[in-house]
Backbone as JSON, one array per atom type, in Angstrom:
{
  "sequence": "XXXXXXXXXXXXXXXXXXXXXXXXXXXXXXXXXXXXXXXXXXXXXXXXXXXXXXXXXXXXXXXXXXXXXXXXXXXXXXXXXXXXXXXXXXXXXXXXXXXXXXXXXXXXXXXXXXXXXXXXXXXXXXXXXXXXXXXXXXXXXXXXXXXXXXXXXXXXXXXXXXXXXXXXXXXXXXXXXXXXXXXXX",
  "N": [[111.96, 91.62, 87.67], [111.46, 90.47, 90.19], [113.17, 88.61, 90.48], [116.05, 89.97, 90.06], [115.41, 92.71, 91.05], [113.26, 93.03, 93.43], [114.38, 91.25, 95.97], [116.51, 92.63, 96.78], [115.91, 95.44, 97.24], [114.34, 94.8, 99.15], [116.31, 94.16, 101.37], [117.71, 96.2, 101.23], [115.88, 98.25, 102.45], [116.16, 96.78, 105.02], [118.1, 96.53, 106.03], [118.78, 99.16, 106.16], [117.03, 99.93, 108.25], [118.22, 98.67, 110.11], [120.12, 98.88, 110.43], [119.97, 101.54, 111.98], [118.93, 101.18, 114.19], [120.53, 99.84, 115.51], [122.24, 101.9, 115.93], [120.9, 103.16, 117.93], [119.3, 105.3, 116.9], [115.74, 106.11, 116.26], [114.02, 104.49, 113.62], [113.83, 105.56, 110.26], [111.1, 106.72, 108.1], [110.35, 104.4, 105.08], [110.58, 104.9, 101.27], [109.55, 103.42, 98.49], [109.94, 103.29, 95.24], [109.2, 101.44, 92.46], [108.96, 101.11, 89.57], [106.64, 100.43, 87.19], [106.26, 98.37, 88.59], [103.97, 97.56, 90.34], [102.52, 95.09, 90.49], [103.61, 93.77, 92.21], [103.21, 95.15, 95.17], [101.98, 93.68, 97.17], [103.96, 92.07, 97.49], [105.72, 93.82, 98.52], [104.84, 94.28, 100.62], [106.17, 92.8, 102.86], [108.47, 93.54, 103.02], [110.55, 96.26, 104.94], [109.1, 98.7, 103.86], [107.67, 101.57, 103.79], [106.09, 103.02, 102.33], [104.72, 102.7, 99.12], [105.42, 104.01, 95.96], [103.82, 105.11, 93.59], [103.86, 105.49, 89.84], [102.63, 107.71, 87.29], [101.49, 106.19, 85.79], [100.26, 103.79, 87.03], [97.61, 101.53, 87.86], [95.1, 102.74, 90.02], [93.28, 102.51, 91.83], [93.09, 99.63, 92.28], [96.31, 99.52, 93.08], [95.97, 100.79, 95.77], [93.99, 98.73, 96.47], [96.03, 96.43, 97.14], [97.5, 97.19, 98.73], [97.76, 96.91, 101.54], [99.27, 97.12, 104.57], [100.85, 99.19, 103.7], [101.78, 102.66, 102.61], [100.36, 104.52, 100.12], [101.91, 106.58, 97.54], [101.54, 108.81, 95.26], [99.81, 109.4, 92.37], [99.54, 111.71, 89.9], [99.01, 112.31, 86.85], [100.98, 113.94, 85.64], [100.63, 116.44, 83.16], [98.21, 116.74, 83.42], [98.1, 119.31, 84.94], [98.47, 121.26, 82.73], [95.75, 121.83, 81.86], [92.94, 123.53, 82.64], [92.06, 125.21, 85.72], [89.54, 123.6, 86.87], [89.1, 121.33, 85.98], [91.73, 120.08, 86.83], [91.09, 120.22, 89.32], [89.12, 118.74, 89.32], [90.08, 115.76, 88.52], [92.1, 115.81, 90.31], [90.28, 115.09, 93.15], [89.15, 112.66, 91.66], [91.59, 111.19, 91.67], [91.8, 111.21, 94.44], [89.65, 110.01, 95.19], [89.98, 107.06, 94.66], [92.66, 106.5, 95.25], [92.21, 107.37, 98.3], [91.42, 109.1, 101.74], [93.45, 108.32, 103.48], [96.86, 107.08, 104.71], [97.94, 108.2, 103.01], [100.44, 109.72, 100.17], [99.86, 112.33, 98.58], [100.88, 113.19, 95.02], [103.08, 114.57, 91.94], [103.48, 112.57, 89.3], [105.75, 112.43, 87.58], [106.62, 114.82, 88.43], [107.04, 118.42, 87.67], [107.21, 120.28, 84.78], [108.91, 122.9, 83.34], [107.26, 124.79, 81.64], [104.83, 124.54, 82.85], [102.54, 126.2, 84.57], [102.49, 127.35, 87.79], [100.57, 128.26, 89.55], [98.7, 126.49, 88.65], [99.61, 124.0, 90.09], [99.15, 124.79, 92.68], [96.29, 124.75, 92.71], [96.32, 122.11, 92.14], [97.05, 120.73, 94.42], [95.84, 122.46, 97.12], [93.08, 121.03, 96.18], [93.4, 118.61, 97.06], [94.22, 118.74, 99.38], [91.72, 120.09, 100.29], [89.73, 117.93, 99.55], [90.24, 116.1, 100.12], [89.88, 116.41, 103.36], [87.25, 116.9, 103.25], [85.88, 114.23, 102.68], [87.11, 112.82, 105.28], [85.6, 114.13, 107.01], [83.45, 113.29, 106.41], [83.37, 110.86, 106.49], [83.83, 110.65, 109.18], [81.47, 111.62, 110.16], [78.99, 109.92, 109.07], [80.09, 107.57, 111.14], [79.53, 108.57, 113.61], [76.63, 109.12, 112.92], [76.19, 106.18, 112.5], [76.77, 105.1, 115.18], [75.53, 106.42, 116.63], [73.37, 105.84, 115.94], [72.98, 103.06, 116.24], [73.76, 102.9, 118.6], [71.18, 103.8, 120.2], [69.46, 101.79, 119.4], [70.35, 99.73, 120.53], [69.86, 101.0, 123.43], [67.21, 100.81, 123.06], [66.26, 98.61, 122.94], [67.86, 97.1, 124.86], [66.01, 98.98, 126.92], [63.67, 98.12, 126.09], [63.64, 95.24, 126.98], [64.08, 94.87, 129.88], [62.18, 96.88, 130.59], [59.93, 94.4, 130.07], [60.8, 92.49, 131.84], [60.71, 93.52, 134.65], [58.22, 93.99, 134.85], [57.46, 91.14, 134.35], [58.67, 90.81, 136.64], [57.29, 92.82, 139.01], [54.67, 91.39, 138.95], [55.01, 89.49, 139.87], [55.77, 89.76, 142.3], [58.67, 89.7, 143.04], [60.27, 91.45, 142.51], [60.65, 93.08, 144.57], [61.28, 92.0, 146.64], [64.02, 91.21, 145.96], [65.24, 93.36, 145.55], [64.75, 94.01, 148.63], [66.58, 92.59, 149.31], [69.1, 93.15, 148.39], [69.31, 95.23, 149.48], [69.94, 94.62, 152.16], [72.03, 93.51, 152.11]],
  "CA": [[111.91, 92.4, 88.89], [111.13, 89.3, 91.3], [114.71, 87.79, 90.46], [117.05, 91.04, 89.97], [115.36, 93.72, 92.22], [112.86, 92.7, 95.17], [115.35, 90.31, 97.0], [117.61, 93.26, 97.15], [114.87, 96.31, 97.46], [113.71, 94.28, 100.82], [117.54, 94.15, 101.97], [118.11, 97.9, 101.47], [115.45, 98.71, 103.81], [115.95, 95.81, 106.16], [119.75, 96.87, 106.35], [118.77, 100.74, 106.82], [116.65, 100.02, 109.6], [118.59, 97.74, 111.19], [121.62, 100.03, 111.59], [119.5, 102.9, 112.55], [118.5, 100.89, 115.13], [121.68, 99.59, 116.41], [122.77, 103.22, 116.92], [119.76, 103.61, 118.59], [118.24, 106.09, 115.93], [114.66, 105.83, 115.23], [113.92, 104.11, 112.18], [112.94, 106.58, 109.33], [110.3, 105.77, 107.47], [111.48, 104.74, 103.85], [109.25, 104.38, 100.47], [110.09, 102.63, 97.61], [109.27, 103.4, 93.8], [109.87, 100.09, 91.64], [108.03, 101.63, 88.35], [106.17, 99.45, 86.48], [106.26, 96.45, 89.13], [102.73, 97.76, 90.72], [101.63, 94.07, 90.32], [104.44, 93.33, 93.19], [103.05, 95.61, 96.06], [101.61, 92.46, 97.74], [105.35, 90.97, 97.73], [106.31, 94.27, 99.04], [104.29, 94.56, 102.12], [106.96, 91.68, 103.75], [109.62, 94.2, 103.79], [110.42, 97.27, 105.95], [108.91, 99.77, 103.22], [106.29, 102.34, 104.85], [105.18, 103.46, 101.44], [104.93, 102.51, 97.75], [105.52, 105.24, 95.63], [103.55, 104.97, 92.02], [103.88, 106.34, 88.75], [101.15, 107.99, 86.92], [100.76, 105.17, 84.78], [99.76, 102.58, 87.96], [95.99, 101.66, 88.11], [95.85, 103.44, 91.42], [92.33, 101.74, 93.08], [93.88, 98.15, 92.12], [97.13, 99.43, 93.84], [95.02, 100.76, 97.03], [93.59, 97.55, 97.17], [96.67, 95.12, 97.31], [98.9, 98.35, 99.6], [97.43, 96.54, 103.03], [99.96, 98.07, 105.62], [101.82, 100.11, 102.86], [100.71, 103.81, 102.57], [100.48, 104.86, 98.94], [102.54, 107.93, 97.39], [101.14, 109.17, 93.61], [99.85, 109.74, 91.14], [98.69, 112.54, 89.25], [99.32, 112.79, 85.52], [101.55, 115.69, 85.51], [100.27, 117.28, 82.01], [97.29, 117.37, 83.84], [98.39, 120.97, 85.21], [98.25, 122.07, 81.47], [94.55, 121.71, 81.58], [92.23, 124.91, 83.38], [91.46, 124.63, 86.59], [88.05, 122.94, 87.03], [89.52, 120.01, 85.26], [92.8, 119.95, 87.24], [90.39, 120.06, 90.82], [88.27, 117.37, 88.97], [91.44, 114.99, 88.41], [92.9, 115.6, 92.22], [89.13, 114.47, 93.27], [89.47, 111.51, 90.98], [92.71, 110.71, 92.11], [91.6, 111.14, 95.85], [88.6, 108.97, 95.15], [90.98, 105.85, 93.86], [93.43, 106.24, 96.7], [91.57, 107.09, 100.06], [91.9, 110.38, 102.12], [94.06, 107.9, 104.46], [97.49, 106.57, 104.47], [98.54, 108.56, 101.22], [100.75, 111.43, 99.66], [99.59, 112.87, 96.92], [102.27, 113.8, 93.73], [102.98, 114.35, 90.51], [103.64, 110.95, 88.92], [107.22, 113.01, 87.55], [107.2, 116.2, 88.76], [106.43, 119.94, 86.98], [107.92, 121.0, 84.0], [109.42, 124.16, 83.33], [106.34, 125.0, 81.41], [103.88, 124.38, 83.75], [101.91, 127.32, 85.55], [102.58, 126.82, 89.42], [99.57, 128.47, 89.9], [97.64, 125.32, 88.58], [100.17, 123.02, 91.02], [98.51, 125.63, 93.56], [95.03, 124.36, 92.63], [95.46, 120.17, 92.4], [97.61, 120.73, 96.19], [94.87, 123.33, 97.64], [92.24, 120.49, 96.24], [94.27, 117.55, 97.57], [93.33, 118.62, 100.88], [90.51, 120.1, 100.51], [88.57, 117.04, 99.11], [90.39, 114.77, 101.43], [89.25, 116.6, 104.73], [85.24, 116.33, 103.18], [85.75, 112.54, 102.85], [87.39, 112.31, 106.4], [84.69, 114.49, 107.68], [82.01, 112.7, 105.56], [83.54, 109.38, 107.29], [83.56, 110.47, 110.85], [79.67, 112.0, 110.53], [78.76, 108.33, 108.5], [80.87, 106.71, 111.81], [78.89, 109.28, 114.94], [75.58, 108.61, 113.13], [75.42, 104.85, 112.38], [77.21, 104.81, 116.0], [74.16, 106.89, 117.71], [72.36, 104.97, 115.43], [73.72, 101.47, 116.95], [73.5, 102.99, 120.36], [69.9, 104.06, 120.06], [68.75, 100.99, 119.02], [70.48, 99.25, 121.97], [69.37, 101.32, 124.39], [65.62, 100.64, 122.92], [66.32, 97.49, 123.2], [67.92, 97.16, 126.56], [64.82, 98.93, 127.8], [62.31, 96.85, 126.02], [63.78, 93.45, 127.67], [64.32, 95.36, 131.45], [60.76, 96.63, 131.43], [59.29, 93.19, 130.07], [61.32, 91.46, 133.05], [60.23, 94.21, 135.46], [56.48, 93.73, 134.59], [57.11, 90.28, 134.74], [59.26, 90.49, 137.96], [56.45, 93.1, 139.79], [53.6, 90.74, 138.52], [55.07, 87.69, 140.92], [56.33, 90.02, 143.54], [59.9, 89.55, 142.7], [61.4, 92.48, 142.29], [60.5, 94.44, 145.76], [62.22, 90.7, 147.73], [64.76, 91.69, 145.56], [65.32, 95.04, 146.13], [65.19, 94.29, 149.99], [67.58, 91.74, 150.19], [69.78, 93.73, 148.39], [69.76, 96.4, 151.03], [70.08, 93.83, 153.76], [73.43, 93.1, 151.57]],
  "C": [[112.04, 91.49, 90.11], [112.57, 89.36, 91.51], [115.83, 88.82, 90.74], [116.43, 92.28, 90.85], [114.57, 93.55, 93.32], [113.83, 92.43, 96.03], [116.32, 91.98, 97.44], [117.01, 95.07, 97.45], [114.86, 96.07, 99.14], [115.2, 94.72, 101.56], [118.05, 95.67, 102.32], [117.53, 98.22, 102.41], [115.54, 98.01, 105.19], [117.46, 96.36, 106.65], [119.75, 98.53, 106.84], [118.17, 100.57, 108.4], [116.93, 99.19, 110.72], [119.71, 98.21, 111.94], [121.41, 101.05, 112.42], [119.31, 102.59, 113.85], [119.51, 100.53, 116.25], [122.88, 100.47, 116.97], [121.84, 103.87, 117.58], [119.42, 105.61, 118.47], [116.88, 105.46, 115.82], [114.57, 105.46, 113.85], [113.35, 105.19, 111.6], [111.98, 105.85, 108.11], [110.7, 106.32, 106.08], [109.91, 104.41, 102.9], [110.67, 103.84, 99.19], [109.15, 103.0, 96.29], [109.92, 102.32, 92.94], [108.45, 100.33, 90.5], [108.35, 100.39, 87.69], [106.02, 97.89, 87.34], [105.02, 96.99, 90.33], [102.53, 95.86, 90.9], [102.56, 93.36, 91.8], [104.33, 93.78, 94.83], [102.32, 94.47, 97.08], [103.2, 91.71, 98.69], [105.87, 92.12, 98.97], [106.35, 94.86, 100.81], [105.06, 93.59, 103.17], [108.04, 92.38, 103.6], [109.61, 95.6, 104.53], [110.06, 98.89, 105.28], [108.1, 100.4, 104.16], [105.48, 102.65, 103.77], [106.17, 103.07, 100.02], [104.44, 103.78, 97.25], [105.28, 104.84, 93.93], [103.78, 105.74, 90.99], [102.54, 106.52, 87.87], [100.44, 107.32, 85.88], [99.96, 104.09, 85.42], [97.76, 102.89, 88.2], [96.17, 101.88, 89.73], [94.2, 102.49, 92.57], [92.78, 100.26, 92.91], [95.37, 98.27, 93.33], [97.06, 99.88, 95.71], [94.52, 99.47, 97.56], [94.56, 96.71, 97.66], [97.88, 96.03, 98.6], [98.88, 97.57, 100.9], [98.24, 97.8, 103.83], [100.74, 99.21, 104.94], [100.89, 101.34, 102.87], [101.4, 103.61, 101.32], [101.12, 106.41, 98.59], [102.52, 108.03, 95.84], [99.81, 109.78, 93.52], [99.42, 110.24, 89.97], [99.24, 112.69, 87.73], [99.97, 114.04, 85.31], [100.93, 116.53, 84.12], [98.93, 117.96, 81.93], [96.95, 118.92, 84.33], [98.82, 121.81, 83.98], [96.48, 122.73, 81.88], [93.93, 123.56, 82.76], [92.18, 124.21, 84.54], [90.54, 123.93, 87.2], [88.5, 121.52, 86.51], [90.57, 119.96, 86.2], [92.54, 119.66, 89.15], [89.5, 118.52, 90.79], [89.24, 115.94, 89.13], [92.15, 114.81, 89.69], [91.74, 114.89, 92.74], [89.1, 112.83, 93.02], [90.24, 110.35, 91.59], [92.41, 109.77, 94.12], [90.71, 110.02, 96.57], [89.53, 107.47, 95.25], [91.68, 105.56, 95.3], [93.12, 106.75, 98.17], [91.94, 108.46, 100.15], [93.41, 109.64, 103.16], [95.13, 107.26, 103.98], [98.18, 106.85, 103.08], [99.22, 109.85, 101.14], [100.6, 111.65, 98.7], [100.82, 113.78, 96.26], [101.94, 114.07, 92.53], [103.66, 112.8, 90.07], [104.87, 111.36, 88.28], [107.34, 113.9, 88.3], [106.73, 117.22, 87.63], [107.88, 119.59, 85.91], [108.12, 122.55, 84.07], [108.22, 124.86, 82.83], [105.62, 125.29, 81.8], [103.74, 125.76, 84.8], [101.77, 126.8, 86.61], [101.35, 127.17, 89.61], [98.6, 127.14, 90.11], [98.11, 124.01, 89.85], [99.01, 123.63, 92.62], [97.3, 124.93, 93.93], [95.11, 122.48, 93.24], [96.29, 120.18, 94.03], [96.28, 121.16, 97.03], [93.22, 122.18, 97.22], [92.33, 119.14, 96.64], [93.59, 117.18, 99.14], [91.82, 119.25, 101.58], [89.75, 119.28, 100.65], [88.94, 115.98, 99.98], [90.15, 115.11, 103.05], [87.74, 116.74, 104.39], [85.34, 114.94, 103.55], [86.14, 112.26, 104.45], [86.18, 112.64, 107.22], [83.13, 114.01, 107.98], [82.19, 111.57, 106.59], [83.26, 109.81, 109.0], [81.97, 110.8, 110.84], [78.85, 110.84, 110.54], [79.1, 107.76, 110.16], [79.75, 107.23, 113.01], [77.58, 108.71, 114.73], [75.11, 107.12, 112.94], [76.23, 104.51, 113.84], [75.93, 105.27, 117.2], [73.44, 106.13, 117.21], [72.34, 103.39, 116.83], [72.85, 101.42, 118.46], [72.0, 103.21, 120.77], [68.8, 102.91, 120.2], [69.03, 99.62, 120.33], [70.08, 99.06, 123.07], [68.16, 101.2, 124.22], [65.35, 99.24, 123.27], [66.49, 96.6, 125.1], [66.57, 97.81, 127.59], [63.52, 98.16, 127.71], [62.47, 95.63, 126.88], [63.57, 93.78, 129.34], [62.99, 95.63, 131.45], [59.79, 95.14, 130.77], [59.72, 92.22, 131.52], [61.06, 92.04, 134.59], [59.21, 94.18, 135.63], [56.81, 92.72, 134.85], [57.44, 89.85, 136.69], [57.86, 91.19, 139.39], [54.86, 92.63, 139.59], [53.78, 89.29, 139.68], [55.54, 88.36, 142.18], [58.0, 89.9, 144.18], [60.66, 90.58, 142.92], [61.47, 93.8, 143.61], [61.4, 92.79, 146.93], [62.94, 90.63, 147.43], [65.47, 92.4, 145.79], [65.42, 95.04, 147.49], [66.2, 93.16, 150.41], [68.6, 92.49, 149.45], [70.47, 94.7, 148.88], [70.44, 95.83, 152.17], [71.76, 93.74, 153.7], [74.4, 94.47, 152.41]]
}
């Protein structure tokens, strides 16, 4: 993969968005699926991909970890939408867990078969975003209260040191020769 497709992976997108640009088009943002070379998403974050696009065989919190600037696009076990629903909400969950609510599109790792009850596609989509607007929601509440938190503890702070220096300042007579030369100002 290194030798016969990166070098020339990188070039495709470096060459799309270089023309787009020189007809002054917006670049479109491109993804890239290079199945089975998961272990390469590191290499791939040095070209002009926007997103790696896995197959439902890729360890998916290993490939979260090494994505940095890359968004991720996978990967649900398609045969999984055999299964009932409760299992098929459990598995999008799973999935959602592994790869973040952020920076991701959730898929089938092929696509549906002919087989396959849409209905159940219905379910792991409809729990896709369900479970990924708790976690965002979960994160901003986590973010407001260890932020009031923060601030709380600041502002307890900031007043403990101001009235220790205020006691000490109206203990020497400081803080009223203070206070009037600041007026005088």
């Amino acid at each position: 993969f290194r030798e016969f497709s990166l070098t020339y992976l990188k070039k495709i997108a470096s060459e799309v968005k270089s023309r787009l640009r020189e007809m002054k088009v917006p670049p479109v943002p491109m993804t890239v699926f290079a199945r089975g070379a998961e272990w390469a998403i590191p290499e791939l974050q040095d070209s002009e991909y926007d997103v790696v696009s896995l197959n439902w065989t890729a360890f998916r919190a290993e490939c979260r970890r090494a994505s940095g600037k890359l968004s991720i696009q996978g990967n649900l076990e398609p045969s999984v939408l055999f299964a009932d629903p409760e299992r098929i909400r459990m598995e999008a969950r799973k999935m959602v867990d592994e790869l973040g609510p952020h920076r991701y599109i959730a898929n089938l790792g092929h696509g549906m078969l002919p087989s396959m009850n849409p209905d159940h596609l219905a379910e792991f989509v409809d729990e896709v975003h369900t479970y990924s607007e708790k976690l965002i929601e979960e994160k901003k509440g986590r973010w407001l209260g260890d932020t009031l938190s923060a601030s709380a503890h600041g502002i307890a702070k900031f007043l403990a040191i101001t009235s220790a220096v205020l006691a000490a300042s109206l203990a020497g007579g400081l803080a009223i020769n203070s206070f009037r030369n600041e007026e005088k100002k």
